Amino acid sequence: MTYFPPPAEELRLIDTELRQLDARRGQLLARRAWLVAVLRQAAAVPPPPAGVPHAAGFPPPRAEAAAPRVQNVLLLLGGILLTVAAIAFTLVSWGHLGIAGRALVLGGVTAAVLAAPVPLLARGLRSTGEAVAGLGFALTVLDAYALHEVAFAGAGGAGYAAVAASVLTAGWAAYGVLPRTGGLRLPLPAALAAGQLPLLLWAVAAGAGPAGIAGALLVTAACDTAVALRWAVPAVRVAAVAGAFALGGWGAVAAGWLSWTAPGPGAAARAAALLLLAAGIALAAARSVPDEEHAVGLAVTAGLFVAGAVGGAARSVLPVVWTVPAYLACGVALLAAVRLAGLPRPVRRGAALASAAVQGLAVLTAVPLVGIALLGPAAWVPRIWSGAPDGARGAVAAGVTWPPYAGTAPLVTAVVAVGLALAVRDPGRRTWALHGALGLAWATVLIVPPVLDVPYAAGLVVLGVLTAGLLFVAARTRADGSPVTALVLAVVTSVALGFGALAARPATLFALAVLAALFAAASVDQRLSPVTAPAALAHATALACAAGAAAGWAPQHTALLVLAVPATAALVAPRTGGAARIPVEVTGGAAALLAVGLAAPEPPVLALVLALCGVITAGTALRPDRRVLAYASVALFVAAAWVRLVSWDVTAPEAYTLPATVPALVVGALRRRRDARASSWAAYGPGLAVTLLPSLAAAWADAHWLRPLLLGAAALLLTLLGARHRLQAPLVLGGTVLALVTLHELAPYLVQVTDALPRWVPPALAGLLLLAVGATYERRLRDVRRVREVLGKMN
C-alpha cells in the first residue's frame, strides 16, 4: 500500500527538496562563472613562440632572473675564481720559479689584467671591465705581498703594510681617473677603502698609544668627511660616509674613554683635543649636509663631544664631587650657540638638544638622592617613636647607604631648574618647561636638608614650609594653568614629612596637625579641593590614630576617635565643589573602614562603631542625591545588631532576622502606600524571606515542637493575609513555609506508614496517580492555568 503522509508533513518534505535544488543550482552557477573566467583569461594570453612546446593547460615558463643580473653574477663568480687561483699560485707555486720568473709572471699578469678593461670599455662591456679591474686590484695586493716576501722580508709588518696601503691607494686612485679607465666605478671606492689603513698602520708601527691610535682614526675620518662632502660620485660618497662613521665612531669612543679615565691634566688635555677634533668633524658635516634631520643629529653629536672634552679637562683638576657640575656647566654653555645668528638653524637646534641631553644626564645623578629623601623616612614605621635622630640625614637615610659625592646634587637640580625657567621661550613648550622647573626646584629644596645634615627639627620645618609653598603656588596658578604638578608634589612632600615625623611623638602629632590644617585651608579653593580635601581628611585620620596611641588607648577605643573623620566628611561633602564631593566621601568611607578594622577585636565596641557608621550613613542618605545610601545604613544597623547579639552569645536565628525583617516590612509598607503599583515581592519579599527561610532551616533541624508551631502559625497568618489582600509574596511564601513545616511534622508518621505497607504498594499508588493524571490531563492543565491566572491577578 502506498503511504501518503499528512498534508503538513508532505508540505515540509516538498520545501526541503526545493531548498536542496536551489542550493545545487547556486553551486552550478558559481562553477559556470569560474569556467567562463578561465576561458577568457586563456584567450587573452598570447600563444607561446614557435618551437617552444609546453604542456596543454599550463602557461609557458617565466624567466626568474633578468639578463643583467645573470651577467653580473657570472662576472662576480669569475672574478672570485680567478682571484682564488692567483692567491693559490702566489702562496703554493711561488717557490718553483726564480726571481726573474716571479717578477715576469706577476708583473706581466697584473699589467695585462689592468690593461684589459681599456678594450672592454671601448666595446661597451663595462660590467666585464669592472670584473677584470677588480681582479687586477686583487693582483696588486698579491704583488705587494710577494714584494715583501722577496725584497723586504726584514721590514716590520705594520710599517710595510702602511706603505703598501698608501701606494695602493695612490695607484688605484690614479687608475680611476685616467682618461681610458675613468668610466669604471670600482677604482675610486677601492682606493678610498684602502686609504682607511695607512694612518692607523703608521700609528701602530710607530708604537703610538691609545691616544695616537684614536687620533689616526679621527684624522682618517676627517679625510673621509671631506671626500664625502666634496665628491659628487655616489659610489665614492657612500664609501666615504661609511668610513667616516666607522672610524670616526671608534675614534670618538676611544677619546671619550680616555677622557673619563684620564689620570691627570695632561692625559685629559690630550683626550679633550681628540674630542674637539671629533666635534669639529661633526660640526663641519652638520654645516654642509643638506638634509636637516641629519644635520641636527650631527650637531647634537658635536655638542656632546664638546661638552665631554671641556668637562673632562675640568674634571681632571677639580675634586671628584664637582665632576657632574663641571659637565653640567659645559652643557649650559652650549646654549650660547643657540643665540648665535651666524650658525645655521639645524646647528643651533642640535646645540640646544645636546645641552638638554647633558642637563638631563646631570639630573639623573640626583634621582637616587631624591628617592632616598622620599622613601627613606618610611623606615620609621616599624620603629615608631623610637627617638629623634641627630640630623636630617639620619631621618631620611635610616638603614640606607648615603650616596657618595652627593654634596653638589642640589646645585645641579637648581641650575637645571633655572635654565628651564629662563631658556625656554617657545609658547608651546613654555608651560612644560615651567612644570619641569617647578619639579626640579622642589627636588632641590627636598634634598638640601639631608645633604647639609641640618638638625632634625629644622629638616621637618623645611618640609612643612615646602608643602605650604607648593599649595600656595597651586592656589596662585592662573585660571588657564594647571595646578596638578604643584598639588601632586605637595601631597608627596606631606607623606614624606608624615613618615619622617614618626621618629618622635611630639613631632608626629604636631606635623600631622599642621598638615591637616594646611590642606583644609587650601580646600577653600574649589580647583584644589578635589585633592586637598581628601588629603586633609587622610592626615586627620592619621592624627586621630596617633592621638589615640599617644594617649595609651586600645585600638578599639581609638576607632571611636577615628569615626570623627567620616562624620566630618559627611558634613563637608555637600558644601564642597562637585568634583571634590566623591573624593571626600570615598576618603570618609576609607576612614570608617579603618575604624571598623581597629574595633574588630572587641565585638561590643565593634557593634557600637557599626551603629555609629550607620548613623553617619543615614544622615548622608537624607540628601536627595544619596538616597541609595539608605540601604547601606540599614545593613550597618543590622550588622551592629548581629554583632551585639553574638557578643551576648545569642544563637536563636530569629533574634538576628527579626531586627532586619521589621524595618524591611515597614519600608515596604511605606513604599506600597506611595506607589500602589509596586509589586508585593519588591515591598515584602526580602523582609519575609529574611525571617522565614532561616527559621524554616532551624525548624527542620529542631527536635522540639515550639519553633515549628510558632513558625507554622506565622506562616498560616501570612497565607491568610496574602489571600485576604490578594498579595502574591505573603501568599506564596507563607503557603510554602506552612506546607514544609507540616511535612516536617508529619514526616515521622509518614515513615511509619511507609514501613507498615507492603513494598508493592508505593509503585502501585504511583502508577494509579499517573493514570489518573493522564486521563484528566487536559482538565488538570486548565485548572493549573486558572490557578496561575488567579496568582497573576494578585499584586
XYZ file of N, CA, C and O in Angstrom, residues 364-435:
288
model
N 69.846 63.101 36.259
C 69.708 61.682 36.620
C 70.613 61.295 37.789
O 70.290 60.386 38.546
N 71.738 61.962 37.938
C 72.625 61.636 39.060
C 72.019 62.024 40.405
O 72.452 61.518 41.444
N 71.042 62.937 40.393
C 70.397 63.339 41.644
C 69.153 62.521 41.955
O 68.582 62.665 43.052
N 68.704 61.685 41.025
C 67.482 60.903 41.250
C 67.609 59.962 42.444
O 66.681 59.856 43.264
N 68.718 59.207 42.598
C 68.796 58.340 43.795
C 68.666 59.115 45.102
O 68.047 58.627 46.059
N 69.240 60.312 45.138
C 69.153 61.112 46.367
C 67.713 61.541 46.631
O 67.248 61.527 47.791
N 66.994 61.916 45.591
C 65.582 62.283 45.762
C 64.767 61.077 46.222
O 63.891 61.197 47.088
N 65.053 59.907 45.652
C 64.343 58.699 46.092
C 64.588 58.387 47.555
O 63.659 57.994 48.290
N 65.818 58.559 48.020
C 66.100 58.324 49.446
C 65.368 59.344 50.309
O 64.814 59.003 51.367
N 65.340 60.606 49.878
C 64.656 61.631 50.668
C 63.161 61.381 50.761
O 62.524 61.747 51.756
N 62.579 60.729 49.731
C 61.141 60.463 49.752
C 60.799 59.157 50.452
O 59.861 59.091 51.263
N 61.508 58.094 50.127
C 61.157 56.766 50.617
C 61.901 56.372 51.889
O 61.460 55.483 52.602
N 63.027 57.014 52.142
C 63.788 56.648 53.336
C 63.041 56.822 54.639
O 63.139 55.960 55.529
N 62.260 57.908 54.821
C 61.544 58.054 56.106
C 60.558 56.939 56.406
O 60.166 56.780 57.571
N 60.132 56.153 55.400
C 59.208 55.048 55.676
C 59.828 53.993 56.577
O 59.115 53.168 57.156
N 61.151 53.996 56.719
C 61.804 53.027 57.601
C 61.466 53.267 59.079
O 61.745 52.390 59.917
N 60.863 54.419 59.402
C 60.489 54.681 60.804
C 59.176 54.017 61.188
O 58.814 54.034 62.374
N 58.456 53.430 60.242
C 57.169 52.814 60.588
C 57.344 51.675 61.590
O 56.633 51.615 62.607
N 58.247 50.720 61.357
C 58.392 49.663 62.378
C 59.116 50.139 63.640
O 59.132 49.412 64.640
N 59.699 51.334 63.617
C 60.437 51.844 64.785
C 59.833 53.165 65.248
O 60.534 54.091 65.611
N 58.512 53.231 65.201
C 57.836 54.481 65.502
C 58.130 54.922 66.931
O 58.152 54.121 67.873
N 58.386 56.235 67.051
C 58.632 56.895 68.339
C 59.794 56.255 69.102
O 59.775 56.173 70.338
N 60.804 55.839 68.346
C 61.988 55.254 68.992
C 63.029 56.309 69.341
O 64.069 55.977 69.910
N 62.805 57.540 68.985
C 63.739 58.601 69.326
C 64.185 59.363 68.097
O 64.477 58.769 67.049
N 64.238 60.681 68.222
C 64.604 61.527 67.091
C 66.091 61.395 66.802
O 66.916 61.347 67.716
N 66.474 61.324 65.509
C 67.906 61.276 65.176
C 68.558 62.643 65.379
O 67.891 63.640 65.660
N 69.873 62.663 65.202
C 70.593 63.918 65.418
C 70.369 64.906 64.276
O 70.279 66.111 64.508
N 70.317 64.414 63.034
C 70.194 65.318 61.907
C 69.191 64.832 60.885
O 68.637 63.725 60.981
N 68.975 65.681 59.876
C 68.006 65.328 58.834
C 68.484 64.144 58.000
O 67.668 63.384 57.475
N 69.797 63.963 57.865
C 70.283 62.822 57.088
C 69.933 61.513 57.778
O 69.574 60.531 57.124
N 70.031 61.465 59.080
C 69.642 60.253 59.801
C 68.155 59.980 59.711
O 67.721 58.829 59.807
N 67.347 61.036 59.510
C 65.904 60.833 59.400
C 65.507 60.219 58.071
O 64.539 59.456 58.001
N 66.226 60.536 57.005
C 65.844 60.022 55.691
C 66.653 58.814 55.277
O 66.245 58.061 54.381
N 67.820 58.616 55.862
C 68.697 57.514 55.450
C 68.839 56.481 56.547
O 69.896 55.870 56.686
N 67.777 56.278 57.329
C 67.828 55.266 58.385
C 67.859 53.879 57.744
O 66.896 53.454 57.113
N 68.957 53.185 57.878
C 69.091 51.860 57.283
C 69.421 51.860 55.814
O 69.378 50.817 55.167
N 69.759 53.030 55.218
C 70.064 53.144 53.792
C 71.447 53.773 53.650
O 71.807 54.685 54.396
N 72.214 53.261 52.689
C 73.543 53.810 52.443
C 73.429 55.169 51.752
O 72.754 55.294 50.732
N 74.089 56.158 52.320
C 74.039 57.500 51.736
C 74.913 57.537 50.483
O 76.056 57.082 50.490
N 74.403 58.065 49.368
C 75.185 58.071 48.129
C 76.452 58.914 48.278
O 76.419 59.996 48.880
N 77.567 58.432 47.721
C 78.779 59.263 47.780
C 78.694 60.428 46.803
O 77.967 60.387 45.811
N 79.477 61.444 47.094
C 79.573 62.628 46.228
C 78.193 63.247 45.984
O 77.858 63.653 44.881
N 77.367 63.299 47.041
C 76.031 63.874 46.902
C 75.996 65.346 47.294
O 74.935 65.968 47.276
N 77.150 65.922 47.634
C 77.152 67.285 48.133
C 76.736 68.325 47.116
O 76.219 69.392 47.488
N 76.952 68.051 45.830
C 76.626 69.044 44.803
C 75.310 68.740 44.089
O 74.972 69.434 43.116
N 74.571 67.742 44.518
C 73.306 67.404 43.851
C 72.304 68.553 43.894
O 71.648 68.834 42.874
N 72.140 69.266 45.036
C 71.203 70.406 44.999
C 71.617 71.486 44.006
O 70.765 72.120 43.381
N 72.914 71.692 43.846
C 73.375 72.689 42.877
C 72.990 72.275 41.455
O 72.566 73.117 40.645
N 73.112 70.990 41.157
C 72.776 70.503 39.816
C 71.300 70.736 39.521
O 70.927 71.295 38.476
N 70.427 70.303 40.415
C 68.987 70.462 40.170
C 68.589 71.933 40.132
O 67.721 72.332 39.337
N 69.227 72.754 40.950
C 68.880 74.178 40.946
C 69.292 74.834 39.636
O 68.533 75.633 39.056
N 70.475 74.507 39.119
C 70.934 75.115 37.864
C 70.029 74.713 36.711
O 69.642 75.542 35.872
N 69.662 73.449 36.651
C 68.795 72.990 35.560
C 67.406 73.620 35.684
O 66.777 73.978 34.672
N 66.924 73.789 36.903
C 65.618 74.439 37.092
C 65.645 75.880 36.589
O 64.729 76.328 35.883
N 66.694 76.617 36.930
C 66.802 77.999 36.454
C 66.921 78.034 34.933
O 66.328 78.894 34.255
N 67.679 77.075 34.370
C 67.812 77.035 32.924
C 66.482 76.785 32.230
O 66.169 77.421 31.208
N 65.696 75.869 32.753
C 64.381 75.619 32.161
C 63.480 76.835 32.253
O 62.735 77.155 31.319
N 63.529 77.511 33.372
C 62.636 78.658 33.561
C 63.024 79.843 32.683
O 62.154 80.617 32.261
N 64.317 79.996 32.380
C 64.764 81.179 31.652
C 65.025 80.921 30.179
O 64.852 81.829 29.351
N 65.461 79.712 29.826
C 65.919 79.475 28.453
C 64.782 79.171 27.493
O 64.851 79.536 26.321
N 63.756 78.468 27.956
C 62.681 78.046 27.055
C 61.703 79.203 26.892
O 61.024 79.604 27.850
N 61.626 79.733 25.667
C 60.738 80.853 25.378
C 59.615 80.490 24.422
O 58.719 81.305 24.204
N 59.667 79.317 23.848
C 58.629 78.903 22.906
C 57.299 78.775 23.635
O 57.209 78.050 24.646
N 56.238 79.461 23.192
C 54.952 79.375 23.919
C 54.409 77.957 24.001
O 53.760 77.606 24.984
N 54.670 77.148 22.993
C 54.160 75.785 23.030
C 54.854 74.913 24.057
O 54.281 73.918 24.516
N 56.106 75.245 24.391
C 56.873 74.448 25.354
C 57.078 75.162 26.681
O 57.665 74.580 27.603
N 56.633 76.396 26.756
C 56.869 77.182 27.960
C 56.181 76.567 29.180
O 56.759 76.499 30.272
N 54.956 76.085 28.999
C 54.218 75.518 30.135
C 54.911 74.280 30.678
O 55.095 74.126 31.900
N 55.323 73.385 29.759
C 56.010 72.174 30.219
C 57.346 72.518 30.873
O 57.756 71.865 31.848
N 58.034 73.523 30.348
C 59.302 73.921 30.956
C 59.092 74.445 32.385
O 59.889 74.144 33.292
N 58.029 75.216 32.584
C 57.758 75.719 33.932
C 57.407 74.590 34.891
O 57.815 74.600 36.061
N 56.644 73.605 34.408
C 56.350 72.449 35.267
C 57.635 71.702 35.631
O 57.827 71.286 36.783
